[in-house]
Structures are given as C-alpha cells and as structure tokens.
Short mmCIF file of C-alpha atoms in Angstrom, two decimals:
data_model
loop_
_atom_site.label_atom_id
_atom_site.label_comp_id
_atom_site.label_asym_id
_atom_site.label_seq_id
_atom_site.Cartn_x
_atom_site.Cartn_y
_atom_site.Cartn_z
CA UNK A 1359 16.60 146.00 20.19
CA UNK A 1360 14.69 149.20 19.40
CA UNK A 1361 12.75 147.35 16.72
CA UNK A 1362 11.74 144.60 19.18
CA UNK A 1363 10.62 147.26 21.67
CA UNK A 1364 8.45 148.94 19.02
CA UNK A 1365 6.87 145.60 18.08
CA UNK A 1366 6.18 144.84 21.74
CA UNK A 1367 4.60 148.27 22.26
CA UNK A 1368 2.49 147.88 19.10
CA UNK A 1369 1.20 144.47 20.26
CA UNK A 1370 0.34 145.91 23.67
CA UNK A 1371 -1.60 148.75 22.04
CA UNK A 1372 -3.55 146.36 19.80
CA UNK A 1373 -4.36 144.11 22.75
CA UNK A 1374 -5.54 147.11 24.73
CA UNK A 1375 -7.80 148.26 21.90
CA UNK A 1376 -9.25 144.78 21.45
CA UNK A 1377 -9.92 144.46 25.18
CA UNK A 1378 -11.60 147.87 25.26
CA UNK A 1379 -13.82 146.93 22.32
CA UNK A 1380 -14.79 143.68 23.98
CA UNK A 1381 -15.64 145.43 27.24
CA UNK A 1382 -17.73 148.02 25.41
CA UNK A 1383 -19.57 145.31 23.53
CA UNK A 1384 -20.30 143.43 26.73
CA UNK A 1385 -21.53 146.60 28.37
CA UNK A 1386 -23.94 147.26 25.50
CA UNK A 1387 -25.27 143.73 25.38
CA UNK A 1388 -25.82 143.56 29.14
CA UNK A 1389 -27.38 146.99 29.42
CA UNK A 1390 -31.02 147.18 30.39
CA UNK A 1391 -31.18 150.54 28.64
CA UNK A 1392 -34.10 152.89 29.19
CA UNK A 1393 -36.69 150.78 27.46
CA UNK A 1394 -35.74 152.01 23.99
CA UNK A 1395 -35.19 149.99 20.87
CA UNK A 1396 -31.43 150.48 21.06
CA UNK A 1397 -31.04 149.03 24.57
CA UNK A 1398 -30.20 145.45 25.43
CA UNK A 1399 -32.56 142.99 27.08
CA UNK A 1400 -34.67 144.58 29.75
CA UNK A 1401 -35.80 142.47 32.69
CA UNK A 1402 -39.23 143.43 34.02
CA UNK A 1403 -40.55 142.12 37.33
CA UNK A 1404 -44.33 142.10 37.79
CA UNK A 1405 -45.65 141.96 41.36
CA UNK A 1406 -48.75 139.82 41.89
CA UNK A 1407 -49.95 138.35 45.23
CA UNK A 1408 -49.85 135.11 47.26
CA UNK A 1409 -50.79 131.88 45.50
CA UNK A 1410 -54.48 131.02 45.75
CA UNK A 1411 -56.11 134.08 44.23
CA UNK A 1412 -56.48 135.57 40.77
CA UNK A 1413 -53.49 137.94 40.82
CA UNK A 1414 -50.75 135.29 40.36
CA UNK A 1415 -52.69 133.55 37.59
CA UNK A 1416 -53.60 136.74 35.74
CA UNK A 1417 -50.08 138.13 36.19
CA UNK A 1418 -48.63 134.90 34.86
CA UNK A 1419 -50.91 135.02 31.81
CA UNK A 1420 -49.93 138.62 31.02
CA UNK A 1421 -46.23 137.85 31.50
CA UNK A 1422 -46.43 134.84 29.17
CA UNK A 1423 -48.11 136.85 26.44
CA UNK A 1424 -45.69 139.77 26.78
CA UNK A 1425 -42.74 137.39 26.48
CA UNK A 1426 -44.24 135.83 23.37
CA UNK A 1427 -45.05 139.18 21.75
CA UNK A 1428 -42.32 141.77 22.15
CA UNK A 1429 -42.39 145.16 20.52
CA UNK A 1430 -39.34 147.33 19.99
CA UNK A 1431 -38.04 146.37 23.44
CA UNK A 1432 -36.28 143.07 24.04
CA UNK A 1433 -37.86 142.39 27.41
CA UNK A 1434 -38.10 139.42 29.71
CA UNK A 1435 -41.11 139.66 32.03
CA UNK A 1436 -41.33 137.62 35.22
CA UNK A 1437 -44.44 137.50 37.41
CA UNK A 1438 -43.41 137.41 41.08
CA UNK A 1439 -45.48 136.42 44.09
CA UNK A 1440 -45.82 139.16 46.72
CA UNK A 1441 -48.14 139.97 49.62
CA UNK A 1442 -50.45 141.86 47.24
CA UNK A 1443 -51.47 145.40 46.30
CA UNK A 1444 -49.93 147.30 49.20
CA UNK A 1445 -46.51 145.64 48.92
CA UNK A 1446 -46.58 146.02 45.14
CA UNK A 1447 -47.17 149.75 45.35
CA UNK A 1448 -44.33 150.22 47.83
CA UNK A 1449 -41.93 148.14 45.73
CA UNK A 1450 -42.79 150.08 42.58
CA UNK A 1451 -41.85 153.25 44.44
CA UNK A 1452 -38.56 151.66 45.50
CA UNK A 1453 -37.80 150.53 41.91
CA UNK A 1454 -37.87 146.89 42.99
CA UNK A 1455 -40.67 146.16 40.51
CA UNK A 1456 -41.35 147.56 37.05
CA UNK A 1457 -44.98 146.37 36.76
CA UNK A 1458 -47.59 145.29 39.31
CA UNK A 1459 -51.18 144.25 39.80
CA UNK A 1460 -53.23 146.13 42.34
CA UNK A 1461 -56.78 146.85 43.43
CA UNK A 1462 -57.91 150.23 42.09
CA UNK A 1463 -59.30 151.37 45.44
CA UNK A 1464 -56.01 150.68 47.20
CA UNK A 1465 -54.08 152.41 44.41
CA UNK A 1466 -56.46 155.39 44.61
CA UNK A 1467 -55.61 156.12 48.23
CA UNK A 1468 -51.90 155.35 47.79
CA UNK A 1469 -51.67 157.92 45.00
CA UNK A 1470 -53.13 160.50 47.40
CA UNK A 1471 -51.30 159.46 50.57
CA UNK A 1472 -54.63 158.85 52.33
CA UNK A 1473 -56.41 156.09 54.26
CA UNK A 1474 -53.37 154.93 56.19
CA UNK A 1475 -50.70 155.47 53.50
CA UNK A 1476 -47.61 157.19 54.87
CA UNK A 1477 -46.99 159.37 51.79
CA UNK A 1478 -48.06 159.97 48.21
CA UNK A 1479 -46.98 157.12 45.93
CA UNK A 1480 -46.16 158.17 42.38
CA UNK A 1481 -47.88 155.37 40.48
CA UNK A 1482 -49.61 155.27 37.10
CA UNK A 1483 -52.16 152.93 35.52
CA UNK A 1484 -51.55 150.87 32.40
CA UNK A 1485 -54.72 148.79 32.02
CA UNK A 1486 -57.93 148.23 34.00
CA UNK A 1487 -58.80 144.55 34.28
CA UNK A 1488 -61.46 142.42 36.01
CA UNK A 1489 -64.10 144.02 38.25
CA UNK A 1490 -64.43 143.24 41.95
CA UNK A 1491 -68.17 143.12 42.65
CA UNK A 1492 -68.65 142.75 46.40
CA UNK A 1493 -71.43 142.98 48.99
CA UNK A 1494 -72.28 142.19 52.59
CA UNK A 1495 -74.05 138.92 53.29
CA UNK A 1496 -75.40 137.46 56.54
CA UNK A 1497 -77.30 134.42 57.68
CA UNK A 1498 -81.02 134.86 57.10
CA UNK A 1499 -81.68 134.18 60.80
CA UNK A 1500 -79.28 136.97 61.91
CA UNK A 1501 -81.93 139.67 61.78
CA UNK A 1502 -79.59 141.89 59.75
CA UNK A 1503 -81.54 143.56 56.94
CA UNK A 1504 -79.48 146.64 56.10
CA UNK A 1505 -75.91 147.93 56.24
CA UNK A 1506 -77.00 150.25 59.08
CA UNK A 1507 -77.85 147.09 61.06
CA UNK A 1508 -74.14 146.18 61.09
CA UNK A 1509 -73.51 148.55 64.00
CA UNK A 1510 -72.23 146.55 66.94
CA UNK A 1511 -71.86 143.38 64.82
CA UNK A 1512 -68.92 141.11 64.08
CA UNK A 1513 -68.17 141.70 60.41
CA UNK A 1514 -65.53 139.93 58.32
CA UNK A 1515 -63.85 142.63 56.24
CA UNK A 1516 -61.24 140.60 54.36
CA UNK A 1517 -57.94 138.83 54.96
CA UNK A 1518 -55.43 140.42 57.34
CA UNK A 1519 -53.20 142.91 55.56
CA UNK A 1520 -55.18 142.85 52.31
CA UNK A 1521 -56.25 146.48 52.56
CA UNK A 1522 -59.99 145.87 52.23
CA UNK A 1523 -60.64 148.59 54.81
CA UNK A 1524 -59.78 151.15 52.14
CA UNK A 1525 -63.01 150.43 50.27
CA UNK A 1526 -65.19 148.87 53.02
CA UNK A 1527 -64.86 151.86 55.36
CA UNK A 1528 -66.25 154.41 52.85
CA UNK A 1529 -69.22 152.10 52.18
CA UNK A 1530 -70.00 151.82 55.88
CA UNK A 1531 -69.56 155.56 56.42
CA UNK A 1532 -71.98 156.44 53.63
CA UNK A 1533 -74.55 154.23 55.39
CA UNK A 1534 -73.99 155.95 58.73
CA UNK A 1535 -71.75 153.29 60.26
CA UNK A 1536 -68.30 154.27 61.57
CA UNK A 1537 -65.45 151.77 61.32
CA UNK A 1538 -65.12 151.57 65.09
CA UNK A 1539 -68.85 150.78 65.38
CA UNK A 1540 -68.28 147.28 64.02
CA UNK A 1541 -65.98 144.53 65.24
CA UNK A 1542 -63.81 143.95 62.19
CA UNK A 1543 -62.73 140.32 61.76
CA UNK A 1544 -60.16 139.03 59.28
CA UNK A 1545 -60.57 135.85 57.25
CA UNK A 1546 -60.20 134.50 53.75
CA UNK A 1547 -63.40 134.22 51.74
CA UNK A 1548 -63.76 130.50 52.38
CA UNK A 1549 -62.91 131.08 56.05
CA UNK A 1550 -65.61 133.76 56.18
CA UNK A 1551 -68.22 131.24 55.03
CA UNK A 1552 -67.14 128.85 57.78
CA UNK A 1553 -67.35 131.57 60.43
CA UNK A 1554 -70.80 132.66 59.27
CA UNK A 1555 -71.91 129.05 59.31
CA UNK A 1556 -70.80 128.35 62.87
CA UNK A 1557 -71.94 131.70 64.26
CA UNK A 1558 -68.46 133.13 64.88
CA UNK A 1559 -69.33 136.13 62.66
CA UNK A 1560 -72.54 138.01 61.99
CA UNK A 1561 -71.83 139.24 58.46
CA UNK A 1562 -69.11 139.20 55.82
CA UNK A 1563 -68.03 141.38 52.90
CA UNK A 1564 -67.46 138.99 49.99
CA UNK A 1565 -67.04 139.35 46.26
CA UNK A 1566 -64.95 139.37 43.14
CA UNK A 1567 -66.10 138.26 39.72
CA UNK A 1568 -69.68 137.08 39.34
CA UNK A 1569 -70.52 134.45 40.36
CA UNK A 1570 -68.20 134.48 43.36
CA UNK A 1571 -67.39 131.01 44.66
CA UNK A 1572 -67.57 131.93 48.35
CA UNK A 1573 -71.06 133.41 48.02
CA UNK A 1574 -72.23 130.37 46.07
CA UNK A 1575 -70.77 128.20 48.83
CA UNK A 1576 -72.51 130.20 51.55
CA UNK A 1577 -75.89 130.07 49.79
CA UNK A 1578 -75.62 126.31 49.42
CA UNK A 1579 -74.74 125.89 53.13
CA UNK A 1580 -77.32 128.13 54.85
CA UNK A 1581 -80.05 130.63 54.00
CA UNK A 1582 -78.43 133.94 53.09
CA UNK A 1583 -79.53 137.56 53.35
CA UNK A 1584 -77.97 139.64 50.56
CA UNK A 1585 -77.70 142.93 52.41
CA UNK A 1586 -78.78 145.72 50.03
CA UNK A 1587 -77.03 149.01 49.46
CA UNK A 1588 -79.15 152.04 50.22
CA UNK A 1589 -79.65 153.41 46.70
CA UNK A 1590 -78.96 157.01 47.69
CA UNK A 1591 -75.76 155.95 49.46
CA UNK A 1592 -74.71 153.80 46.50
CA UNK A 1593 -75.07 156.69 44.08
CA UNK A 1594 -73.14 159.02 46.40
CA UNK A 1595 -70.27 156.51 46.61
CA UNK A 1596 -70.13 156.33 42.81
CA UNK A 1597 -70.04 160.13 42.63
CA UNK A 1598 -67.43 160.57 45.38
CA UNK A 1599 -64.91 157.87 44.45
CA UNK A 1600 -63.71 157.14 40.92
CA UNK A 1601 -62.93 153.49 41.74
CA UNK A 1602 -66.57 152.69 42.59
CA UNK A 1603 -68.69 151.71 39.58
CA UNK A 1604 -72.28 150.47 39.39
CA UNK A 1605 -72.69 146.73 38.87
CA UNK A 1606 -75.90 144.70 38.82
CA UNK A 1607 -75.86 141.06 39.91
CA UNK A 1608 -78.62 139.34 37.90
CA UNK A 1609 -81.40 137.66 39.85
CA UNK A 1610 -80.90 133.91 40.01
CA UNK A 1611 -77.10 134.18 40.15
CA UNK A 1612 -77.14 132.84 43.72
CA UNK A 1613 -79.61 130.67 45.57
CA UNK A 1614 -82.17 132.92 47.26
CA UNK A 1615 -81.31 135.96 45.13
CA UNK A 1616 -84.55 136.14 43.16
CA UNK A 1617 -84.30 139.73 41.89
CA UNK A 1618 -81.49 141.79 40.37
CA UNK A 1619 -79.13 143.13 43.03
CA UNK A 1620 -77.95 146.71 42.53
CA UNK A 1621 -74.36 146.44 43.65
CA UNK A 1622 -70.91 147.97 43.27
CA UNK A 1623 -67.63 147.22 41.60
CA UNK A 1624 -65.59 148.22 44.65
CA UNK A 1625 -62.22 148.41 42.90
CA UNK A 1626 -61.09 146.67 39.73
CA UNK A 1627 -57.91 144.71 39.38
CA UNK A 1628 -55.52 146.82 37.31
CA UNK A 1629 -51.96 146.81 36.00
CA UNK A 1630 -49.85 149.69 37.27
CA UNK A 1631 -46.30 151.01 37.09
CA UNK A 1632 -44.15 153.81 38.47
CA UNK A 1633 -44.53 157.26 36.92
CA UNK A 1634 -40.78 157.22 36.23
CA UNK A 1635 -40.92 154.32 33.77
CA UNK A 1636 -40.04 155.33 30.21
CA UNK A 1637 -42.84 156.29 27.86
CA UNK A 1638 -41.57 153.99 25.13
CA UNK A 1639 -41.46 150.95 27.39
CA UNK A 1640 -44.99 151.44 28.71
CA UNK A 1641 -46.26 152.25 25.21
CA UNK A 1642 -44.89 148.92 23.96
CA UNK A 1643 -46.23 147.00 26.98
CA UNK A 1644 -49.68 148.54 26.50
CA UNK A 1645 -49.62 147.84 22.76
CA UNK A 1646 -48.63 144.20 23.26
CA UNK A 1647 -51.32 143.62 25.89
CA UNK A 1648 -54.02 145.22 23.73
CA UNK A 1649 -53.09 143.52 20.47
CA UNK A 1650 -52.87 140.12 22.15
CA UNK A 1651 -55.81 140.47 24.55
CA UNK A 1652 -57.59 137.44 23.09
CA UNK A 1653 -54.58 135.31 23.93
CA UNK A 1654 -54.55 136.62 27.51
CA UNK A 1655 -58.28 135.85 27.78
CA UNK A 1656 -57.63 132.30 26.55
CA UNK A 1657 -55.24 131.82 29.48
CA UNK A 1658 -57.52 133.47 32.08
CA UNK A 1659 -61.08 134.90 31.74
CA UNK A 1660 -59.99 138.15 33.39
CA UNK A 1661 -58.48 138.96 30.00
CA UNK A 1662 -62.00 139.56 28.68
CA UNK A 1663 -62.00 142.84 30.60
CA UNK A 1664 -59.31 144.14 28.22
CA UNK A 1665 -61.87 145.79 25.96
CA UNK A 1666 -62.71 149.24 24.59
CA UNK A 1667 -65.05 150.24 27.41
CA UNK A 1668 -62.97 148.97 30.33
CA UNK A 1669 -59.22 148.87 29.71
CA UNK A 1670 -58.72 152.66 30.00
CA UNK A 1671 -61.56 153.27 32.45
CA UNK A 1672 -61.07 156.05 34.97
CA UNK A 1673 -60.48 154.61 38.45
CA UNK A 1674 -58.98 157.78 39.91
CA UNK A 1675 -55.38 156.94 38.97
CA UNK A 1676 -53.58 158.80 36.19
CA UNK A 1677 -52.63 156.65 33.22
CA UNK A 1678 -48.97 156.52 32.24
CA UNK A 1679 -48.17 158.78 29.25
CA UNK A 1680 -46.96 155.75 27.30
CA UNK A 1681 -50.33 154.02 27.80
CA UNK A 1682 -52.24 157.21 26.95
CA UNK A 1683 -50.30 157.59 23.71
CA UNK A 1684 -51.28 154.09 22.59
CA UNK A 1685 -54.91 154.35 23.69
CA UNK A 1686 -55.24 157.64 21.81
CA UNK A 1687 -53.88 156.01 18.66
CA UNK A 1688 -56.46 153.20 18.72
CA UNK A 1689 -59.37 155.35 19.91
CA UNK A 1690 -59.82 153.52 23.21
CA UNK A 1691 -59.86 156.67 25.35
CA UNK A 1692 -62.96 157.96 23.58
CA UNK A 1693 -64.88 154.75 24.35
CA UNK A 1694 -63.66 154.69 27.97
CA UNK A 1695 -64.72 158.30 28.59
CA UNK A 1696 -68.40 157.59 27.86
CA UNK A 1697 -70.60 157.46 31.01
CA UNK A 1698 -70.65 154.01 32.57
CA UNK A 1699 -73.95 152.19 32.42
CA UNK A 1700 -75.27 149.86 35.10
CA UNK A 1701 -73.15 146.81 34.36
CA UNK A 1702 -74.04 143.17 34.67
CA UNK A 1703 -70.71 141.35 35.23
CA UNK A 1704 -70.07 138.41 32.93
CA UNK A 1705 -71.17 135.10 34.40
CA UNK A 1706 -68.16 133.32 32.92
CA UNK A 1707 -65.68 135.53 34.73
CA UNK A 1708 -63.16 133.70 36.93
CA UNK A 1709 -64.59 132.37 40.17
CA UNK A 1710 -61.35 132.98 42.02
CA UNK A 1711 -61.37 136.69 41.25
CA UNK A 1712 -62.17 137.70 44.81
CA UNK A 1713 -58.43 138.19 44.78
CA UNK A 1714 -59.04 141.26 42.63
CA UNK A 1715 -59.00 143.00 45.98
CA UNK A 1716 -55.61 141.59 47.03
#
C-alpha cells in the first residue's frame, strides 16, 4: 500500500513538472518581449489615415517590406486605418499603436503641447518621408494677388479635423493675417476645386507632392492665380519653424505657372513612435526600412524620399535613440545636417500625396 502511494505521488510530481514546463514554454513563445532578439513574436500596429490619401498606401508599403525583411526581432507589422496624424499621436501616447505616420508640423506642436494640443506628447521620429509642398490658389478673376489679400475672404484650409490649421495659421500670421480675419472653410482637395469653381470659396490652400492632382484639376477648369509667398515672410517661417523647408515648384508644372514658384514644404510625412519604445526595436525597424528603401519606393513613390539628405532631416522632432544609432552607423546624420538647399520636388512623386498633411 505504501509502495502504491509512493508511485502515485511520484507520478503526480512528474505530471506537475511537465505541466509547469509546458506553461513556461507557452509563456515564452507568446511573449511580445521588449523588442529584443530573445523575445517571441512582436505585433506592431502602424497608424495611417482614412482610405483615399497617401498615408494608408505608404503605411501599407512600409509594413509589407518590414514583414518581408525582419532583423533580430520577429515582428508582425499591420498598417491600420485611423483618422490621421492627430489620432495617431494620441494613440501612440496611450500605447495603442507602436508606429504611426504623421505630418511633421502636427507632430511639432504635439511634442510641445502647443497650437491646441492639451499636453506635451512624448513622441520621437524614425524617418522623414515625402514632402508636402502647398500654397494658396484662387480664381484669376477673384482679385486676390497676395496672402495679405485673404483678409475677409472665404478660404478653404483643409478637411475637417485634419489639423491643417497648425501650419496654415503661422503662414497667415507671418503675412499679417490673423486666423479670425479669414472665414475658414473645410473641404477635401477635390471638394476645394469644386467650391472655387462655383464661387462658394475665394481661395484654397492645396498641396502635397508635385505635381498635386487638385491643383492640376483646378488649372484645367478655370484660370488660376498662384498666390505668392512674400519672400521675407517665407524666409522668416523657415527660420522660425523646423518643419518648414524651402521648395521651388518649377515653372510649367501647372497651366498658367510660367515661372518658378518659390514655395514651402509645409510639413513632411514622417514615421514616428513613442519615446518609450525599445532602442533595439526601433534600431531594427530603421535598419530594415533603410536597407530596403528601393523596395518601398517600388511599391509607392514616396519611398524615394528615404535618402541620405531627407530621411533624418530635422523637422523639430527628436529622433528615437534607436534610429539615431543606426543613422550614425551609416553616416546619414552627417548628410542630413548639411544646410537645406532650395529644393525642386520630384515630378514623379505620388499625385495623391496631399494626404501627407493628414
């Protein structure tokens, strides 16, 4: 009887040890870890924007390439549709997203808790992507010849909730126009062209990659005035705000634009993350994006902006330490720190990139 009891107890002990080992093994295999090589599969959600703009397409291209080219981290990246930059930043802070696309101007103010943001958001940049070259246009018969002439006018300043005010307002202010001195209207870029055409709006702020489809559409529908930036004001904006960069639109790009237009990149699309993400994870993400940038560009032209002069460009947002470590290793930071020249955006950039401001 005693012998049978000992055997029973021994079997129970073995079963308990086996069960514990199995549970430990399951725990290890299911763990998301901290982004290190010893962790299990890590699921990374990347916030983009509503369907119809560049963010979802670019985010999808980056996610595909990351999933095809993993580093030391066994990750699974999923691009998720969101309402755009502002929601993405909030969800990064709440740890609901690991990666996100945003407009650099919107990120700039979020990181400082300014321009309507309720607090400082602890976000970091990973890579600067496609430029967002935008300007005011009006019908040629409107009489509007300068940005100062927009006082008292109905001006389309972007889709509702897109956050365009965060870069349009500084432009107006530098030209002596307060935000409350215009009637701000909301519309998509194609909707803006319709409203200009039927007289429901006096001017519109449009842009993205060059050429921008909405501006091409407007110029083919009615005679357009390309409202110039005052050069002194343009230079002051570039000096004051790190997200503004000079950008020249070549003459002939649009119907009626005979000479080069001295414009602005008003906030590039960029990939961001939370400051709390592990250095190793962001290092590996940055490395994979850089080493496979040609593949990203083959899926979407915005990938062409992943180059030595642009990918680590200063837009006023700190880069994540993991990204900095990689860029230092490949010498990208040195190229990015050189003074920016007056750029002429690539003509083969994606036409839908107005969504760079999403």
